Amino acid sequence: MRPPEGDGYSSALRTVDLKITDVAFGGKGVARENGKAVFIPFTIERELVSAKITREKKQFAEAEVVDLRQRSRYRVDPPCPYFGRCGGCAYQHIDYAHQLEIKTRQVRDVLKRIGKLDDVPMRPIIPSPLPYAYRNRVTVHAANGVIGYFQRDSNRLIDVEHCSIAMEEVNRELADLRSHDVPDGHYTLRARSGPRVFSQTNDGVANALRDLIVQLMPSNQELLVDAFCGAGFFAKALIGKFQRIVGIDWDRFAIAAAKEDATEKETYIAGNVEDELVGAVHRTARGRLGSIAPTLNPDKTALLVDPPAVGLSARLRKTIVDLAPATLIYVSCNPATLARDLAELRSRFKIESVTPLDMFPQTAEIEVVAQLQRSNASTN
Ligand SMILES: C[S@@+](CC[C@H](N)C(=O)[O-])C[C@H]1O[C@@H](n2cnc3c(N)ncnc32)[C@H](O)[C@@H]1O
């Protein structure tokens, strides 16, 4: 069906010669046609391509390569037979060291473009010890006898026998699932058993992330508030630096797991981070943090936040500014929402460092840790 006139779409599909100038956050190569950005998956900066425009809007267009006319020296052969069709990986065609350079650049660019944050002190990206076979869990989908992942930009499934970014134990689980006649649905396959709560996906990078946070956190503090604590992965590594730790997560199974081996220094609250922090700042009856830490001294308090991809809500950002803990560490799985949040938090905090981590090699995802210290200046 032809879209209505004047909505910015054009149905004319053309083939154009383009030069890729960048790889944007999200994984697609970027070129310009008469000034308009054209996004082309599976390309690398400086490559020359002939590409078919598949979608055209007022502000940008999308295209697919029909002929790679000049290839990048960073181009490698993707090892996975599903690469290009499968919606999971975006970068198997790029040499791993160059993937790290691209991700570093993307973090810097997103902080600048969305957060208007120039000259952020960036630390070198932390690579994954394993560029493949690193995922300790995957979720596959089963429908009408097909078991696999969704195709790129589609809700159709492709049948997947082996996932090259999953650990061998996970692939054994996949082979086992595929050998049975299973009902349609979603199946999370794990390398090892454990509570069904959030856990970091790449063990090697998760350990590096935890070590980095321990290193960035000052010693001899009174209170750590670990917001979005899950099962206490970070809190438990930080016990030695605090007199008291309060973890908050609304997943009661995660909180139960955190409590299992908790020392008397640790308290875990099953609740909404917003409500708990608002209650503590305004000393209202709402939430339990206020009663657990009635003498919350911001000068001796550190706040660690590790929110989901949506980042911090406007209310939570304001509450953190009001609370003004001496140290704030922000773990983000989405540089775009991190940039938005840092733009607001810098009214009260100075950004000491930003460290990208490659938790998800071959994919477009990037994990980032921002280290902030309270400041009195209005911006930094
Ligand atoms: C990215 S995970 C981080 C988990 C933990 N830091 C770790 O490394 O294992 C985000 C966590 O936030 C929790 N969560 C999301 N929104 C929340 C909210 N508004 N209040 C409390 N917990 C929330 C989820 O249950 C999940 O455990």
CSV table of C-alpha atoms and ligand atoms in Angstrom, one decimal:
chain,number,residue,atom,x,y,z
A,1,MET,CA,0.0,0.0,0.0
A,2,ARG,CA,1.2,3.5,-0.9
A,3,PRO,CA,1.7,5.7,2.2
A,4,PRO,CA,-0.3,8.9,2.3
A,5,GLU,CA,1.2,12.0,0.5
A,6,GLY,CA,3.2,14.4,2.6
A,7,ASP,CA,4.3,12.1,5.4
A,8,GLY,CA,7.9,12.3,4.4
A,9,TYR,CA,8.1,8.8,2.8
A,10,SER,CA,9.0,8.1,-0.8
A,11,SER,CA,8.4,4.8,-2.5
A,12,ALA,CA,11.0,5.4,-5.2
A,13,LEU,CA,13.8,2.8,-4.6
A,14,ARG,CA,17.0,3.9,-6.2
A,15,THR,CA,20.5,2.5,-6.3
A,16,VAL,CA,23.2,5.1,-5.4
A,17,ASP,CA,27.0,5.1,-5.0
A,18,LEU,CA,28.0,6.2,-1.5
A,19,LYS,CA,31.1,6.6,0.7
A,20,ILE,CA,30.7,5.5,4.3
A,21,THR,CA,31.9,8.1,6.7
A,22,ASP,CA,31.1,6.6,10.1
A,23,VAL,CA,29.5,3.7,11.9
A,24,ALA,CA,26.7,5.1,14.1
A,25,PHE,CA,25.6,3.9,17.5
A,26,GLY,CA,23.3,1.0,16.7
A,27,GLY,CA,25.7,-0.5,14.3
A,28,LYS,CA,24.9,1.0,10.8
A,29,GLY,CA,27.3,2.7,8.5
A,30,VAL,CA,26.5,6.3,7.7
A,31,ALA,CA,26.9,8.0,4.3
A,32,ARG,CA,25.5,11.3,3.0
A,33,GLU,CA,23.5,11.8,-0.2
A,34,ASN,CA,23.0,15.5,-1.0
A,35,GLY,CA,23.5,16.2,2.7
A,36,LYS,CA,20.9,13.7,3.9
A,37,ALA,CA,22.2,10.8,6.2
A,38,VAL,CA,21.8,7.3,4.7
A,39,PHE,CA,22.2,4.4,7.1
A,40,ILE,CA,23.6,1.2,5.6
A,41,PRO,CA,24.1,-2.0,7.8
A,42,PHE,CA,27.3,-4.1,7.6
A,43,THR,CA,29.5,-1.3,6.2
A,44,ILE,CA,32.6,0.3,7.7
A,45,GLU,CA,33.9,3.9,7.5
A,46,ARG,CA,35.8,4.7,4.3
A,47,GLU,CA,34.2,1.9,2.3
A,48,LEU,CA,32.7,2.7,-1.1
A,49,VAL,CA,29.4,1.0,-1.9
A,50,SER,CA,26.5,0.8,-4.3
A,51,ALA,CA,23.4,0.7,-2.2
A,52,LYS,CA,19.7,0.3,-2.8
A,53,ILE,CA,17.6,2.9,-0.9
A,54,THR,CA,15.0,0.8,1.0
A,55,ARG,CA,13.3,3.5,3.0
A,56,GLU,CA,13.3,7.2,2.7
A,57,LYS,CA,12.2,9.9,5.2
A,58,LYS,CA,12.6,13.6,5.3
A,59,GLN,CA,15.5,13.5,7.7
A,60,PHE,CA,17.3,10.3,6.7
A,61,ALA,CA,17.2,7.2,4.5
A,62,GLU,CA,18.1,3.6,4.9
A,63,ALA,CA,19.8,1.4,2.3
A,64,GLU,CA,21.2,-2.1,1.7
A,65,VAL,CA,24.6,-2.8,0.0
A,66,VAL,CA,24.3,-4.3,-3.5
A,67,ASP,CA,27.9,-4.0,-4.3
A,68,LEU,CA,30.9,-3.4,-2.1
A,69,ARG,CA,33.2,-1.4,-4.4
A,70,GLN,CA,36.0,-0.7,-2.0
A,71,ARG,CA,36.5,-2.7,1.2
A,72,SER,CA,37.9,-1.6,4.5
A,73,ARG,CA,41.2,-3.1,5.7
A,74,TYR,CA,39.3,-3.8,8.9
A,75,ARG,CA,36.8,-6.1,7.1
A,76,VAL,CA,37.0,-9.8,8.0
A,77,ASP,CA,34.9,-12.9,7.1
A,78,PRO,CA,32.1,-13.4,9.6
A,79,PRO,CA,32.3,-16.9,11.1
A,80,CYS,CA,28.6,-17.3,11.7
A,81,PRO,CA,26.4,-18.6,8.8
A,82,TYR,CA,23.4,-16.6,10.1
A,83,PHE,CA,25.2,-13.2,10.2
A,84,GLY,CA,23.5,-10.6,8.2
A,85,ARG,CA,20.1,-12.2,8.5
A,86,CYS,CA,20.0,-12.8,12.3
A,87,GLY,CA,19.0,-9.8,14.4
A,88,GLY,CA,21.6,-10.5,17.1
A,89,CYS,CA,25.0,-9.5,15.8
A,90,ALA,CA,26.0,-6.3,13.9
A,91,TYR,CA,29.8,-6.3,13.7
A,92,GLN,CA,31.1,-9.8,12.8
A,93,HIS,CA,32.4,-8.3,9.6
A,94,ILE,CA,34.7,-6.0,11.5
A,95,ASP,CA,38.1,-7.0,13.0
A,96,TYR,CA,37.7,-7.1,16.9
A,97,ALA,CA,40.3,-4.4,17.7
A,98,HIS,CA,38.5,-2.0,15.3
A,99,GLN,CA,35.1,-2.8,16.8
A,100,LEU,CA,36.6,-1.5,20.1
A,101,GLU,CA,37.7,1.7,18.4
A,102,ILE,CA,34.2,2.2,16.8
A,103,LYS,CA,32.5,1.7,20.2
A,104,THR,CA,34.8,4.2,21.9
A,105,ARG,CA,34.1,6.8,19.3
A,106,GLN,CA,30.4,6.1,19.5
A,107,VAL,CA,30.3,6.7,23.3
A,108,ARG,CA,32.3,10.0,22.8
A,109,ASP,CA,29.9,11.1,20.0
A,110,VAL,CA,26.7,10.2,21.9
A,111,LEU,CA,27.8,12.1,25.0
A,112,LYS,CA,28.6,15.1,22.9
A,113,ARG,CA,25.4,15.0,20.7
A,114,ILE,CA,22.8,14.1,23.3
A,115,GLY,CA,24.4,15.3,26.5
A,116,LYS,CA,26.3,18.2,25.0
A,117,LEU,CA,29.2,16.9,27.0
A,118,ASP,CA,32.5,17.9,25.4
A,119,ASP,CA,35.9,16.8,26.7
A,120,VAL,CA,34.6,14.0,29.0
A,121,PRO,CA,37.6,12.2,30.5
A,122,MET,CA,37.4,8.9,28.7
A,123,ARG,CA,39.3,5.9,29.9
A,124,PRO,CA,40.3,3.2,27.4
A,125,ILE,CA,37.6,0.7,26.5
A,126,ILE,CA,37.8,-2.6,28.4
A,127,PRO,CA,37.7,-5.5,25.8
A,128,SER,CA,36.1,-8.8,26.3
A,129,PRO,CA,38.6,-11.6,26.9
A,130,LEU,CA,36.5,-13.7,24.5
A,131,PRO,CA,35.2,-12.0,21.3
A,132,TYR,CA,33.1,-15.1,20.6
A,133,ALA,CA,31.5,-17.8,22.8
A,134,TYR,CA,31.1,-15.4,25.7
A,135,ARG,CA,27.3,-15.3,26.4
A,136,ASN,CA,26.4,-17.3,29.5
A,137,ARG,CA,22.7,-17.1,28.6
A,138,VAL,CA,20.5,-16.6,25.5
A,139,THR,CA,16.8,-16.4,24.8
A,140,VAL,CA,15.6,-18.3,21.8
A,141,HIS,CA,12.0,-18.5,20.4
A,142,ALA,CA,10.1,-21.4,19.2
A,143,ALA,CA,7.2,-21.2,16.7
A,144,ASN,CA,5.8,-23.8,14.3
A,145,GLY,CA,8.8,-26.1,14.7
A,146,VAL,CA,11.3,-23.3,14.1
A,147,ILE,CA,13.7,-22.6,17.0
A,148,GLY,CA,16.0,-19.6,16.9
A,149,TYR,CA,16.3,-15.8,16.8
A,150,PHE,CA,14.3,-13.1,15.2
A,151,GLN,CA,15.5,-12.0,11.8
A,152,ARG,CA,16.9,-8.5,11.5
A,153,ASP,CA,14.2,-5.9,11.4
A,154,SER,CA,11.5,-8.5,11.4
A,155,ASN,CA,9.3,-10.7,13.6
A,156,ARG,CA,10.1,-13.8,11.5
A,157,LEU,CA,12.2,-16.5,13.1
A,158,ILE,CA,15.3,-18.0,11.6
A,159,ASP,CA,16.2,-21.5,12.6
A,160,VAL,CA,19.5,-21.4,14.5
A,161,GLU,CA,21.5,-24.6,15.3
A,162,HIS,CA,24.4,-22.9,16.9
A,163,CYS,CA,25.1,-19.4,18.2
A,164,SER,CA,28.7,-18.3,17.8
A,165,ILE,CA,28.6,-15.7,20.6
A,166,ALA,CA,27.1,-18.2,23.1
A,167,MET,CA,29.2,-20.3,25.4
A,168,GLU,CA,29.5,-24.0,24.4
A,169,GLU,CA,27.4,-25.0,27.5
A,170,VAL,CA,24.6,-22.8,26.2
A,171,ASN,CA,24.9,-24.3,22.7
A,172,ARG,CA,24.6,-27.7,24.3
A,173,GLU,CA,21.3,-26.5,25.9
A,174,LEU,CA,20.2,-25.3,22.5
A,175,ALA,CA,21.0,-28.7,20.9
A,176,ASP,CA,19.1,-30.4,23.7
A,177,LEU,CA,16.0,-28.1,23.2
A,178,ARG,CA,16.1,-28.6,19.5
A,179,SER,CA,16.1,-32.4,19.9
A,180,HIS,CA,12.6,-32.2,21.6
A,181,ASP,CA,9.2,-31.3,20.3
A,182,VAL,CA,8.7,-28.1,22.4
A,183,PRO,CA,5.6,-25.9,22.6
A,184,ASP,CA,5.8,-22.4,21.0
A,185,GLY,CA,7.3,-19.8,23.3
A,186,HIS,CA,10.5,-18.2,24.6
A,187,TYR,CA,13.3,-20.3,26.2
A,188,THR,CA,16.2,-18.9,28.2
A,189,LEU,CA,19.1,-21.2,28.0
A,190,ARG,CA,21.9,-20.8,30.6
A,191,ALA,CA,25.4,-22.1,31.0
A,192,ARG,CA,24.8,-22.9,34.6
A,193,SER,CA,21.9,-23.1,37.0
A,194,GLY,CA,21.1,-20.3,39.5
A,195,PRO,CA,18.3,-18.1,40.6
A,196,ARG,CA,16.2,-16.8,37.7
A,197,VAL,CA,17.1,-13.1,38.3
A,198,PHE,CA,19.2,-10.5,36.4
A,199,SER,CA,22.8,-11.6,36.0
A,200,GLN,CA,25.6,-10.1,33.9
A,201,THR,CA,25.9,-11.9,30.5
A,202,ASN,CA,29.6,-12.0,29.9
A,203,ASP,CA,31.5,-13.4,32.9
A,204,GLY,CA,35.0,-12.1,31.9
A,205,VAL,CA,33.7,-8.5,31.3
A,206,ALA,CA,31.4,-8.7,34.4
A,207,ASN,CA,34.5,-9.4,36.5
A,208,ALA,CA,36.4,-6.5,35.0
A,209,LEU,CA,33.3,-4.2,35.5
A,210,ARG,CA,33.1,-5.3,39.2
A,211,ASP,CA,36.9,-4.7,39.7
A,212,LEU,CA,36.6,-1.3,38.0
A,213,ILE,CA,33.8,-0.2,40.4
A,214,VAL,CA,35.8,-1.4,43.4
A,215,GLN,CA,38.8,0.6,42.1
A,216,LEU,CA,36.7,3.8,41.5
A,217,MET,CA,34.9,3.7,44.8
A,218,PRO,CA,36.7,5.6,47.6
A,219,SER,CA,37.5,3.8,50.8
A,220,ASN,CA,36.3,4.5,54.4
A,221,GLN,CA,32.8,5.4,53.5
A,222,GLU,CA,29.8,5.2,55.8
A,223,LEU,CA,27.0,4.1,53.5
A,224,LEU,CA,26.6,2.6,50.0
A,225,VAL,CA,23.2,2.7,48.4
A,226,ASP,CA,23.3,0.2,45.6
A,227,ALA,CA,20.2,1.1,43.5
A,228,PHE,CA,19.0,-1.5,41.0
A,229,CYS,CA,21.2,-3.9,42.9
A,230,GLY,CA,19.8,-7.2,41.5
A,231,ALA,CA,21.3,-10.0,43.6
A,232,GLY,CA,24.0,-7.7,45.0
A,233,PHE,CA,26.7,-8.4,42.4
A,234,PHE,CA,28.4,-5.0,43.0
A,235,ALA,CA,27.4,-4.5,46.7
A,236,LYS,CA,29.0,-7.7,47.8
A,237,ALA,CA,32.3,-6.8,46.2
A,238,LEU,CA,32.3,-3.4,47.9
A,239,ILE,CA,31.6,-4.5,51.5
A,240,GLY,CA,35.2,-3.8,52.6
A,241,LYS,CA,34.8,-0.1,51.8
A,242,PHE,CA,31.6,0.7,53.7
A,243,GLN,CA,30.2,0.5,57.2
A,244,ARG,CA,26.8,-0.2,55.8
A,245,ILE,CA,25.3,-1.2,52.5
A,246,VAL,CA,21.7,-0.9,51.4
A,247,GLY,CA,20.6,-2.5,48.1
A,248,ILE,CA,17.3,-1.8,46.4
A,249,ASP,CA,15.7,-3.8,43.6
A,250,TRP,CA,12.0,-4.4,42.9
A,251,ASP,CA,12.7,-8.0,41.9
A,252,ARG,CA,11.9,-9.9,45.1
A,253,PHE,CA,13.7,-13.1,43.8
A,254,ALA,CA,16.9,-11.1,43.3
A,255,ILE,CA,16.5,-9.6,46.8
A,256,ALA,CA,16.0,-13.1,48.2
A,257,ALA,CA,19.2,-14.2,46.5
A,258,ALA,CA,21.1,-11.1,47.8
A,259,LYS,CA,19.9,-11.8,51.3
A,260,GLU,CA,21.0,-15.5,51.3
A,261,ASP,CA,24.7,-14.9,52.1
A,262,ALA,CA,24.3,-11.3,53.4
A,263,THR,CA,26.5,-10.1,56.3
A,264,GLU,CA,25.1,-7.9,59.1
A,265,LYS,CA,26.4,-4.9,57.2
A,266,GLU,CA,24.1,-5.5,54.3
A,267,THR,CA,20.4,-4.7,54.0
A,268,TYR,CA,18.4,-5.5,50.9
A,269,ILE,CA,15.0,-3.9,50.2
A,270,ALA,CA,12.5,-5.2,47.6
A,271,GLY,CA,11.1,-1.9,46.3
A,272,ASN,CA,11.0,0.8,43.8
A,273,VAL,CA,14.3,2.8,43.7
A,274,GLU,CA,12.5,6.0,43.1
A,275,ASP,CA,10.2,5.7,46.1
A,276,GLU,CA,13.0,4.6,48.4
A,277,LEU,CA,15.3,7.5,47.4
A,278,VAL,CA,12.6,10.1,47.4
A,279,GLY,CA,11.5,8.9,50.9
A,280,ALA,CA,15.1,9.1,52.2
A,281,VAL,CA,15.8,12.5,50.8
A,282,HIS,CA,12.5,14.1,52.0
A,283,ARG,CA,12.5,12.0,55.2
A,284,THR,CA,8.9,11.0,54.5
A,285,ALA,CA,7.4,7.8,55.7
A,286,ARG,CA,7.5,6.5,52.2
A,287,GLY,CA,10.0,3.7,51.5
A,288,ARG,CA,12.3,2.1,54.0
A,289,LEU,CA,15.7,3.6,53.2
A,290,GLY,CA,14.9,6.6,55.4
A,291,SER,CA,14.4,4.5,58.5
A,292,ILE,CA,17.3,2.2,57.8
A,293,ALA,CA,19.7,5.1,57.4
A,294,PRO,CA,18.0,7.9,59.4
A,295,THR,CA,21.2,9.9,59.6
A,296,LEU,CA,22.1,9.6,56.0
A,297,ASN,CA,25.2,11.9,55.7
A,298,PRO,CA,25.7,12.7,52.0
A,299,ASP,CA,29.3,13.5,52.6
A,300,LYS,CA,30.0,9.9,53.6
A,301,THR,CA,27.5,8.3,51.2
A,302,ALA,CA,28.1,6.7,47.8
A,303,LEU,CA,25.3,6.0,45.4
A,304,LEU,CA,25.7,3.3,42.7
A,305,VAL,CA,23.0,3.1,40.0
A,306,ASP,CA,22.7,0.4,37.4
A,307,PRO,CA,19.4,1.0,35.8
A,308,PRO,CA,17.8,-0.8,32.8
A,309,ALA,CA,18.3,0.7,29.3
A,310,VAL,CA,15.7,3.4,29.8
A,311,GLY,CA,18.1,5.0,32.3
A,312,LEU,CA,17.0,7.2,35.2
A,313,SER,CA,13.5,8.8,35.3
A,314,ALA,CA,13.2,12.6,35.6
A,315,ARG,CA,12.1,12.2,39.2
A,316,LEU,CA,15.0,10.0,40.0
A,317,ARG,CA,17.5,12.4,38.4
A,318,LYS,CA,16.1,15.3,40.5
A,319,THR,CA,16.2,13.2,43.6
A,320,ILE,CA,19.8,12.3,43.1
A,321,VAL,CA,20.7,16.0,42.6
A,322,ASP,CA,18.8,16.7,45.9
A,323,LEU,CA,20.4,13.9,47.7
A,324,ALA,CA,23.9,15.0,46.5
A,325,PRO,CA,26.0,12.0,47.7
A,326,ALA,CA,29.7,12.6,47.7
A,327,THR,CA,30.3,9.8,45.1
A,328,LEU,CA,28.0,8.7,42.3
A,329,ILE,CA,28.8,5.7,40.1
A,330,TYR,CA,26.5,5.2,37.1
A,331,VAL,CA,26.6,1.8,35.2
A,332,SER,CA,24.8,2.1,32.0
A,333,CYS,CA,23.8,-0.4,29.2
A,334,ASN,CA,22.6,2.5,27.0
A,335,PRO,CA,25.0,5.4,26.2
A,336,ALA,CA,22.1,7.5,24.8
A,337,THR,CA,20.1,7.5,28.1
A,338,LEU,CA,23.4,7.9,30.1
A,339,ALA,CA,24.2,11.0,28.0
A,340,ARG,CA,20.7,12.5,28.8
A,341,ASP,CA,21.1,11.7,32.5
A,342,LEU,CA,24.6,13.0,32.8
A,343,ALA,CA,23.6,16.3,31.2
A,344,GLU,CA,21.3,16.9,34.1
A,345,LEU,CA,23.4,15.4,36.9
A,346,ARG,CA,26.4,17.6,36.0
A,347,SER,CA,24.5,20.5,37.7
A,348,ARG,CA,25.6,19.0,41.0
A,349,PHE,CA,28.4,16.5,40.0
A,350,LYS,CA,31.7,16.6,38.2
A,351,ILE,CA,32.3,13.8,35.8
A,352,GLU,CA,35.7,12.2,36.8
A,353,SER,CA,35.8,9.5,34.2
A,354,VAL,CA,33.8,7.5,31.7
A,355,THR,CA,34.9,3.9,30.8
A,356,PRO,CA,33.3,1.9,28.0
A,357,LEU,CA,33.3,-1.9,28.4
A,358,ASP,CA,32.7,-4.4,25.6
A,359,MET,CA,30.2,-6.6,27.3
A,360,PHE,CA,28.7,-7.7,24.0
A,361,PRO,CA,31.3,-8.2,21.3
A,362,GLN,CA,29.9,-8.5,17.7
A,363,THR,CA,26.7,-6.7,18.7
A,364,ALA,CA,26.0,-3.0,18.7
A,365,GLU,CA,25.5,-2.9,22.5
A,366,ILE,CA,27.9,-0.9,24.8
A,367,GLU,CA,28.2,-0.9,28.6
A,368,VAL,CA,29.6,2.3,30.2
A,369,VAL,CA,30.6,3.3,33.7
A,370,ALA,CA,30.6,7.0,34.7
A,371,GLN,CA,32.3,8.1,37.9
A,372,LEU,CA,31.1,11.3,39.4
A,373,GLN,CA,32.0,13.4,42.4
A,374,ARG,CA,29.7,16.0,44.0
A,375,SER,CA,30.8,19.5,43.1
A,376,ASN,CA,29.4,22.9,43.9
A,377,ALA,CA,30.1,24.3,40.4
A,378,SER,CA,27.0,24.5,38.2
A,379,THR,CA,28.7,22.7,35.2
A,380,ASN,CA,32.0,21.1,34.6
B,1,LIG,C1,20.8,-3.8,34.7
B,1,LIG,S1,20.1,-4.7,36.0
B,1,LIG,C2,21.3,-4.5,37.2
B,1,LIG,C3,21.4,-5.6,38.3
B,1,LIG,C4,22.7,-5.6,39.2
B,1,LIG,N1,23.3,-4.3,39.4
B,1,LIG,C5,23.7,-6.6,38.7
B,1,LIG,O1,24.7,-6.2,38.2
B,1,LIG,O2,23.4,-7.8,38.7
B,1,LIG,C6,18.8,-3.7,36.5
B,1,LIG,C7,18.0,-4.1,37.7
B,1,LIG,O3,17.1,-3.1,38.0
B,1,LIG,C8,15.9,-3.6,38.5
B,1,LIG,N2,14.9,-2.5,38.4
B,1,LIG,C9,14.5,-1.9,37.2
B,1,LIG,N3,13.7,-0.9,37.5
B,1,LIG,C10,13.6,-0.8,38.8
B,1,LIG,C11,12.9,0.2,39.7
B,1,LIG,N4,12.2,1.2,39.3
B,1,LIG,N5,13.1,0.0,41.0
B,1,LIG,C12,13.8,-1.1,41.5
B,1,LIG,N6,14.4,-2.0,40.7
B,1,LIG,C13,14.3,-1.8,39.4
B,1,LIG,C14,15.7,-4.9,37.8
B,1,LIG,O4,14.9,-5.8,38.5
B,1,LIG,C15,17.1,-5.4,37.6
B,1,LIG,O5,17.5,-6.3,38.6
